[in-house]
């Protein structure tokens, strides 16, 4: 089933929550923009605190990240404001760090997940 219709929403009216799902490192906050209640697929505004560090890992859902503020070193590449990257489900991601950044994070076919791993599923 598709995500239900959502009336216009301004995320500035909602505070960030700490990401507490299993596997996710501390230092990431989020706001839910939309969520599919059947699959857990979601669109989030995320904030990576200064010093955030995520080891190499993978997600069981494909993931997209669009940087809106700051920058995120991801493997050998640093993504800044306006940059976008896509990671297919089950594909190992390099380490990621942040000195403070915000972005739009999309988990397209399932709930957010992160499992430390340096190999593809």
Coordinates of C-alpha atoms in Angstrom, one line a residue:
X1 CA 0.0 0.0 0.0
X2 CA 1.2 3.5 -0.8
X3 CA 1.9 6.1 1.9
X4 CA -1.3 7.8 3.0
X5 CA -2.1 11.4 1.9
X6 CA -0.4 14.0 4.1
X7 CA -1.7 17.5 4.5
X8 CA 0.9 20.3 4.0
X9 CA 3.6 19.9 6.7
X10 CA 6.2 22.3 8.0
X11 CA 9.0 20.5 9.7
X12 CA 10.2 23.7 11.5
X13 CA 7.1 23.2 13.7
X14 CA 8.4 19.9 15.0
X15 CA 11.5 19.3 17.1
X16 CA 14.3 16.8 16.3
X17 CA 14.3 13.4 18.1
X18 CA 17.3 11.3 18.9
X19 CA 17.7 8.3 16.6
X20 CA 17.5 5.3 18.9
X21 CA 16.9 2.4 16.4
X22 CA 19.2 -0.6 16.9
X23 CA 22.5 -0.3 15.0
X24 CA 22.5 3.5 14.5
X25 CA 25.4 5.3 16.3
X26 CA 24.6 8.1 18.7
X27 CA 24.7 11.7 17.4
X28 CA 22.0 11.5 14.8
X29 CA 18.6 13.3 15.2
X30 CA 15.6 13.1 12.9
X31 CA 12.1 14.5 12.1
X32 CA 9.6 12.3 10.2
X33 CA 8.3 13.9 7.0
X34 CA 6.3 10.8 5.9
X35 CA 6.1 7.1 6.7
X36 CA 4.5 4.1 5.2
X37 CA 2.8 2.3 8.1
X38 CA 2.9 -1.0 6.3
X39 CA 6.6 -1.2 5.3
X40 CA 8.3 1.5 7.5
X41 CA 9.6 3.3 4.4
X42 CA 10.1 6.9 5.3
X43 CA 11.3 10.4 4.5
X44 CA 13.3 12.1 7.3
X45 CA 15.0 15.4 7.9
X46 CA 18.2 14.4 9.7
X47 CA 20.8 16.3 11.7
X48 CA 24.2 14.8 12.3
X49 CA 25.9 16.3 15.4
X50 CA 29.5 17.5 15.3
X51 CA 31.6 14.4 15.9
X52 CA 29.1 11.9 14.5
X53 CA 30.8 8.8 13.2
X54 CA 29.2 5.9 11.5
X55 CA 31.4 2.8 10.7
X56 CA 31.2 0.9 7.4
X57 CA 27.8 -0.8 7.2
X58 CA 24.7 -1.6 5.2
X59 CA 21.0 -1.1 5.2
X60 CA 18.3 -3.6 4.3
X61 CA 16.4 -0.8 2.5
X62 CA 17.9 1.4 -0.2
X63 CA 18.9 4.8 1.2
X64 CA 19.2 8.2 -0.3
X65 CA 20.7 11.3 1.3
X66 CA 20.5 14.9 0.1
X67 CA 22.7 17.3 2.1
X68 CA 21.0 20.6 2.9
X69 CA 23.6 22.1 5.3
X70 CA 27.2 21.4 6.2
X71 CA 29.1 18.5 4.8
X72 CA 29.5 14.7 5.3
X73 CA 32.8 12.9 4.6
X74 CA 31.7 9.6 3.2
X75 CA 34.5 7.2 2.3
X76 CA 37.0 9.2 0.1
X77 CA 34.4 11.8 -0.9
X78 CA 33.0 14.8 1.0
X79 CA 29.4 15.7 0.2
X80 CA 28.4 19.3 0.8
X81 CA 25.2 21.3 0.6
X82 CA 23.3 20.4 -2.6
X83 CA 25.0 17.0 -3.0
X84 CA 23.1 13.7 -3.2
X85 CA 24.0 10.1 -2.9
X86 CA 22.2 6.8 -3.3
X87 CA 23.0 3.4 -1.7
X88 CA 21.2 0.3 -2.9
X89 CA 19.8 -2.1 -0.3
X90 CA 22.3 -4.6 1.0
X91 CA 25.3 -2.7 -0.4
X92 CA 28.1 -2.0 2.0
X93 CA 28.7 1.8 2.7
X94 CA 32.0 3.3 3.7
X95 CA 32.5 5.1 7.0
X96 CA 30.7 8.4 7.4
X97 CA 31.5 11.3 9.8
X98 CA 30.2 14.8 10.3
X99 CA 31.3 18.1 11.8
X100 CA 27.6 19.0 11.9
X101 CA 25.3 18.6 8.9
X102 CA 21.7 18.3 8.0
X103 CA 19.9 16.6 5.1
X104 CA 16.9 14.7 3.8
X105 CA 17.2 11.0 4.3
X106 CA 15.0 8.5 2.4
X107 CA 14.5 4.8 3.1
X108 CA 12.5 3.8 0.1
X109 CA 11.3 0.2 0.6
X110 CA 11.6 -0.5 4.3
X111 CA 12.2 0.9 7.7
X112 CA 15.6 2.5 8.5
X113 CA 18.2 0.0 9.4
X114 CA 22.0 0.0 9.9
X115 CA 24.2 -3.0 10.4
X116 CA 28.0 -2.7 10.8
X117 CA 29.6 -4.5 7.9
X118 CA 32.3 -4.1 5.3
X119 CA 30.8 -6.5 2.8
X120 CA 27.6 -6.5 0.7
X121 CA 24.7 -8.6 1.9

